Tab-separated table of C-alpha atoms in Angstrom:
chain	number	residue	atom	x	y	z
C	19	MET	CA	65.787	32.534	-41.632
C	20	GLU	CA	64.148	33.290	-38.328
C	21	GLU	CA	63.486	30.255	-36.159
C	22	LYS	CA	59.938	29.742	-34.980
C	23	LYS	CA	59.490	29.305	-31.290
C	24	ILE	CA	57.628	26.207	-30.207
C	25	VAL	CA	55.447	26.808	-27.188
C	26	VAL	CA	54.531	23.736	-25.202
C	27	ARG	CA	51.414	24.328	-23.156
C	28	ASP	CA	50.405	22.395	-20.105
C	29	THR	CA	47.419	20.370	-21.308
C	30	VAL	CA	46.736	18.580	-18.026
C	31	PRO	CA	43.296	19.729	-16.832
C	32	LYS	CA	43.147	21.543	-13.532
C	33	PHE	CA	40.801	20.735	-10.695
C	34	GLU	CA	37.770	22.990	-10.460
C	35	ILE	CA	37.760	22.558	-6.673
C	36	SER	CA	40.447	21.608	-4.179
C	37	LEU	CA	40.886	18.064	-2.920
C	38	GLU	CA	39.804	19.235	0.520
C	39	ASP	CA	36.547	20.666	-0.830
C	40	SER	CA	35.967	17.532	-2.880
C	41	LYS	CA	36.453	15.329	0.169
C	42	GLU	CA	34.146	17.540	2.237
C	43	ARG	CA	31.408	17.387	-0.402
C	44	PHE	CA	31.721	13.608	-0.690
C	45	ASN	CA	31.482	13.157	3.077
C	46	ALA	CA	28.480	15.490	3.250
C	47	MET	CA	26.722	13.482	0.532
C	48	GLN	CA	27.405	10.205	2.323
C	49	ARG	CA	25.961	11.656	5.543
C	50	PHE	CA	22.859	12.784	3.657
C	51	ILE	CA	22.422	9.318	2.124
C	52	ALA	CA	22.850	7.592	5.487
C	53	GLU	CA	20.457	9.917	7.330
C	54	HIS	CA	17.774	10.673	4.738
C	55	MET	CA	17.732	8.024	1.995
C	56	LYS	CA	15.446	5.169	3.095
C	57	ASN	CA	15.650	1.586	1.842
C	58	GLY	CA	12.394	0.612	0.161
C	59	ILE	CA	11.350	4.230	-0.396
C	60	ASP	CA	14.255	6.117	-1.968
C	61	TYR	CA	16.219	3.111	-3.215
C	62	ALA	CA	15.826	-0.660	-3.315
C	63	PRO	CA	17.943	-3.748	-3.956
C	64	ILE	CA	17.460	-5.553	-7.255
C	65	PRO	CA	15.794	-8.924	-6.543
C	66	ASN	CA	18.135	-11.939	-6.532
C	67	THR	CA	21.307	-9.871	-6.978
C	68	ASN	CA	24.058	-8.459	-4.783
C	69	GLY	CA	24.728	-5.427	-6.945
C	70	LYS	CA	24.134	-1.726	-6.435
C	71	PRO	CA	20.621	-0.756	-5.310
C	72	VAL	CA	18.221	0.928	-7.700
C	73	LEU	CA	17.579	4.630	-7.233
C	74	LEU	CA	13.820	5.221	-7.010
C	75	LYS	CA	11.909	8.359	-7.946
C	76	PRO	CA	11.379	9.652	-4.355
C	77	GLY	CA	15.128	9.360	-3.764
C	78	ALA	CA	15.917	11.162	-7.008
C	79	GLU	CA	13.549	13.961	-6.023
C	80	LYS	CA	15.297	14.322	-2.645
C	81	LEU	CA	18.713	14.507	-4.306
C	82	ASN	CA	17.625	17.095	-6.849
C	83	GLN	CA	16.040	19.148	-4.092
C	84	ILE	CA	19.247	19.427	-2.056
C	85	PHE	CA	21.293	20.177	-5.171
C	86	GLY	CA	18.787	22.772	-6.343
C	87	PHE	CA	18.019	21.091	-9.675
C	88	PHE	CA	14.720	21.087	-11.551
C	89	PRO	CA	13.721	19.041	-14.642
C	90	GLU	CA	12.539	20.043	-18.092
C	91	PHE	CA	11.183	17.356	-20.425
C	92	PHE	CA	11.308	17.239	-24.235
C	93	LYS	CA	9.557	14.635	-26.389
C	94	LEU	CA	12.137	13.336	-28.875
C	95	ASN	CA	10.215	10.653	-30.708
C	96	GLU	CA	6.749	9.108	-30.845
C	97	VAL	CA	5.459	6.178	-32.882
C	98	ILE	CA	1.752	5.301	-33.097
C	99	ASP	CA	1.062	2.267	-35.260
C	100	HIS	CA	-2.686	1.578	-35.232
C	101	GLU	CA	-2.403	-1.501	-37.422
C	102	LYS	CA	0.170	-3.250	-35.244
C	103	GLN	CA	-1.235	-1.774	-32.045
C	104	PHE	CA	2.190	-0.411	-31.165
C	105	TYR	CA	2.974	2.759	-29.241
C	106	TYR	CA	6.490	4.049	-28.520
C	107	VAL	CA	7.643	7.317	-26.984
C	108	GLU	CA	11.063	8.773	-26.116
C	109	TYR	CA	11.856	11.747	-23.872
C	110	LYS	CA	14.869	13.796	-22.910
C	111	CYS	CA	15.105	15.204	-19.391
C	112	VAL	CA	17.335	18.223	-18.810
C	113	LEU	CA	18.208	19.056	-15.211
C	114	LYS	CA	18.873	22.742	-14.592
C	115	LYS	CA	20.083	24.742	-11.622
C	116	LYS	CA	17.334	26.787	-9.976
C	117	SER	CA	19.689	29.655	-9.200
C	118	ASP	CA	20.884	30.394	-12.743
C	119	TYR	CA	19.028	27.916	-15.024
C	120	GLY	CA	22.357	26.389	-16.049
C	121	LYS	CA	22.174	22.886	-17.508
C	122	GLN	CA	23.640	20.243	-15.201
C	123	ALA	CA	22.907	17.006	-17.044
C	124	GLU	CA	20.500	15.326	-19.399
C	125	GLY	CA	19.152	11.811	-19.771
C	126	ILE	CA	17.040	9.932	-22.301
C	127	GLY	CA	14.280	7.440	-21.536
C	128	SER	CA	11.791	5.505	-23.625
C	129	CYS	CA	8.854	3.156	-23.168
C	130	ASN	CA	6.456	1.159	-25.341
C	131	ASN	CA	3.387	-1.018	-24.885
C	132	LYS	CA	5.167	-4.174	-26.048
C	133	GLU	CA	7.618	-4.332	-23.169
C	134	LYS	CA	7.564	-7.570	-21.211
C	135	ALA	CA	5.863	-6.000	-18.202
C	136	LYS	CA	3.216	-4.418	-20.435
C	137	LEU	CA	2.317	-7.164	-22.928
C	138	SER	CA	-1.334	-7.104	-21.930
C	139	VAL	CA	-1.579	-3.327	-21.870
C	140	ASP	CA	-4.011	-1.753	-24.329
C	141	MET	CA	-2.217	0.860	-26.407
C	142	TYR	CA	-4.893	3.532	-26.326
C	143	THR	CA	-5.830	3.398	-22.647
C	144	GLN	CA	-2.215	3.359	-21.458
C	145	MET	CA	-0.588	6.070	-23.576
C	146	ASN	CA	-0.471	8.459	-20.626
C	147	THR	CA	1.162	5.839	-18.385
C	148	ILE	CA	3.722	4.966	-21.062
C	149	ASN	CA	4.616	8.662	-21.416
C	150	LYS	CA	5.090	8.966	-17.650
C	151	VAL	CA	7.338	5.884	-17.536
C	152	ALA	CA	9.509	7.258	-20.344
C	153	GLN	CA	9.786	10.615	-18.571
C	154	LYS	CA	10.689	8.929	-15.291
C	155	ARG	CA	13.442	6.893	-16.940
C	156	ALA	CA	14.904	10.026	-18.509
C	157	TYR	CA	14.672	11.815	-15.143
C	158	MET	CA	16.455	9.003	-13.292
C	159	ALA	CA	19.233	8.839	-15.877
C	160	ALA	CA	19.803	12.600	-15.684
C	161	THR	CA	19.770	12.530	-11.882
C	162	LEU	CA	22.490	9.891	-11.639
C	163	ILE	CA	24.679	11.942	-13.978
C	164	ALA	CA	24.023	15.313	-12.314
C	165	THR	CA	24.598	14.060	-8.770
C	166	ALA	CA	27.599	11.867	-9.681
C	167	LEU	CA	26.104	8.915	-7.810
C	168	SER	CA	26.412	6.240	-10.493
C	169	GLN	CA	28.817	4.322	-8.243
C	170	GLN	CA	26.283	4.381	-5.416
C	171	TYR	CA	23.085	3.563	-7.308
C	172	THR	CA	22.009	2.075	-10.590
C	173	GLN	CA	19.024	2.593	-12.854
C	174	ASP	CA	17.015	-0.535	-13.568
C	175	LEU	CA	14.656	-0.148	-16.521
C	176	ASP	CA	12.451	-3.028	-15.361
C	177	ASP	CA	11.483	-1.050	-12.258
C	178	ASP	CA	8.096	-2.792	-12.071
C	179	VAL	CA	9.933	-5.855	-10.761
C	180	VAL	CA	11.769	-3.759	-8.188
C	181	GLN	CA	8.546	-2.066	-7.046
C	182	LYS	CA	6.841	-5.433	-6.556
C	183	ASN	CA	9.776	-6.537	-4.436
C	184	ILE	CA	9.495	-3.371	-2.317
C	185	ASN	CA	5.843	-4.078	-1.557
C	186	GLU	CA	6.686	-7.390	0.094
C	187	CYS	CA	7.557	-7.986	3.727
C	188	SER	CA	11.309	-8.545	3.867
C	189	GLN	CA	10.792	-11.381	6.376
C	190	CYS	CA	7.748	-13.440	5.326
C	191	LYS	CA	7.276	-12.044	1.768
C	192	ALA	CA	3.625	-11.144	2.442
C	193	LYS	CA	2.173	-8.396	0.237
C	194	ILE	CA	1.992	-5.013	1.995
C	195	THR	CA	0.850	-1.554	0.966
C	196	GLU	CA	3.173	1.357	0.200
C	197	LYS	CA	2.061	3.090	3.418
C	198	VAL	CA	3.057	0.027	5.456
C	199	VAL	CA	6.378	-0.045	3.614
C	200	GLU	CA	6.981	3.615	4.419
C	201	PHE	CA	6.040	3.238	8.099
C	202	SER	CA	7.985	0.041	8.769
C	203	THR	CA	11.041	1.325	6.923
C	204	ALA	CA	11.028	4.480	9.034
C	205	GLN	CA	10.585	2.480	12.253
C	206	TYR	CA	12.637	-0.652	11.601
C	207	GLY	CA	14.814	0.162	8.586
C	208	LYS	CA	13.104	-2.381	6.293
C	209	PRO	CA	9.654	-3.232	4.893
C	210	LEU	CA	7.723	-5.428	7.359
C	211	CYS	CA	4.122	-6.595	7.584
C	212	PHE	CA	2.179	-5.966	10.810
C	213	SER	CA	2.892	-9.475	12.083
C	214	CYS	CA	6.648	-9.190	11.549
C	215	GLN	CA	6.606	-5.694	13.052
C	216	GLY	CA	5.177	-7.244	16.212
C	217	LYS	CA	7.937	-9.848	16.272
C	218	GLN	CA	10.494	-7.084	15.806
C	219	LYS	CA	9.052	-5.220	18.837
C	220	LYS	CA	9.413	-8.335	21.017
C	221	LYS	CA	13.063	-8.712	20.014
C	222	ALA	CA	13.692	-5.095	21.004
């Protein structure tokens, strides 16, 4: 009886890129984040926590631009209950490479008019906004996967709270506009009202 040969194959996966290339890419990404990602515009800390900052939509758009990714959105589910005045929608975002249309990652996001931040929202007048929020959540989830930056940033679904925190002066907590946030962050590295900007100039 002929003996069967047992072939043991090496099942350990091989690196797609060398350790040197991986280190170079990581360092390049960290330089990009340090030089181009702005606190209060591209990302923001979660109020009253010391955890990872939240990646915001402008930051996600910057990251996808340098990676050469573009999004495609697909509506997965939609519920319109006229009797209960309830509206729910769910989207999938697929990020693809511009050069060859290859899929890089996908994320799922949903939104409804009964969420805590939207309890007073009328279902019919806010359907468009609810769709946009669901799409944005799917987009942010896909971006964190595609760019491998989940250790650097997080996705906070209650981003209304984060946005309100961004539009406050980091010193005196006065309400400021998004344009003031953008200007002061570019000039001083943090959101400041005009009064606190003046105090910052005197210190300099």
